[in-house]
CSV table of C-alpha atoms in Angstrom, one decimal:
chain,number,residue,atom,x,y,z
A,173,MET,CA,67.3,145.6,97.4
A,174,ILE,CA,67.7,147.5,100.7
A,175,ASP,CA,66.5,145.6,103.8
A,176,ARG,CA,64.4,147.8,106.2
A,177,HIS,CA,65.2,147.6,109.9
A,178,LEU,CA,62.6,147.3,112.5
A,179,ARG,CA,62.8,148.8,115.9
A,180,LEU,CA,61.4,146.9,118.9
A,181,PRO,CA,57.9,148.2,118.8
A,182,ALA,CA,57.5,147.1,115.2
A,183,VAL,CA,59.0,143.6,116.0
A,184,ILE,CA,56.5,143.3,118.9
A,185,GLU,CA,53.7,144.2,116.5
A,186,ALA,CA,54.8,141.9,113.8
A,187,THR,CA,55.3,138.9,116.1
A,188,GLY,CA,52.7,139.5,118.8
A,189,MET,CA,55.3,138.7,121.4
A,190,SER,CA,56.2,140.8,124.4
A,191,ARG,CA,59.6,142.5,124.8
A,192,SER,CA,60.6,140.0,127.5
A,193,THR,CA,59.7,137.0,125.4
A,194,ILE,CA,61.7,138.3,122.4
A,195,TYR,CA,64.8,138.9,124.6
A,196,ASP,CA,64.4,135.5,126.3
A,197,MET,CA,64.2,133.8,122.9
A,198,MET,CA,67.2,135.7,121.7
A,199,SER,CA,69.2,134.5,124.7
A,200,LYS,CA,68.2,130.9,123.9
A,201,GLY,CA,69.2,131.4,120.2
A,202,THR,CA,65.6,130.9,118.9
A,203,PHE,CA,65.0,134.4,117.7
A,204,PRO,CA,67.2,136.6,115.5
A,205,ARG,CA,69.5,139.1,117.2
A,206,PRO,CA,69.3,142.8,116.3
A,207,VAL,CA,72.1,144.7,114.5
A,208,HIS,CA,73.7,147.7,116.1
A,209,LEU,CA,73.0,150.9,114.1
A,210,GLY,CA,74.5,153.3,116.6
A,211,LYS,CA,75.9,153.5,120.1
A,212,ARG,CA,72.5,152.9,121.7
A,213,LEU,CA,70.4,152.0,118.7
A,214,VAL,CA,69.5,148.4,117.6
A,215,ALA,CA,67.0,147.1,115.1
A,216,TRP,CA,66.1,143.9,113.4
A,217,PRO,CA,66.5,143.3,109.7
A,218,GLU,CA,62.9,143.0,108.4
A,219,SER,CA,64.0,139.9,106.3
A,220,ALA,CA,65.3,138.1,109.5
A,221,VAL,CA,62.0,138.7,111.3
A,222,ALA,CA,60.0,137.7,108.2
A,223,ASN,CA,62.1,134.5,107.8
A,224,TRP,CA,61.6,133.6,111.4
A,225,LEU,CA,57.9,134.0,111.1
A,226,ALA,CA,57.8,131.9,107.9
A,227,GLU,CA,59.8,129.1,109.6
A,228,ARG,CA,57.4,129.2,112.6
A,229,THR,CA,54.4,129.1,110.3
A,230,SER,CA,55.9,126.1,108.3
A,231,ALA,CA,56.6,124.3,111.6
A,232,MET,CA,53.1,124.8,112.8
A,233,LEU,CA,51.6,123.5,109.5
A,234,ILE,CA,53.8,120.4,109.5
A,235,ALA,CA,52.9,119.6,113.1
A,236,ALA,CA,49.2,119.9,112.4
């Protein structure tokens, strides 16, 4: 199965977070880092973003 890669606007839409929040969380190690697809092109594997969202959802359900 081929994993799609999401550019930043799609990651923002999927997570509901701002660009600065995404990059801040990446620097803290709490959000997946993108992969380099070219010299100035990065994207996030869709599965990494989906797994991160699923973990957040699970943590929220456990905390409730």
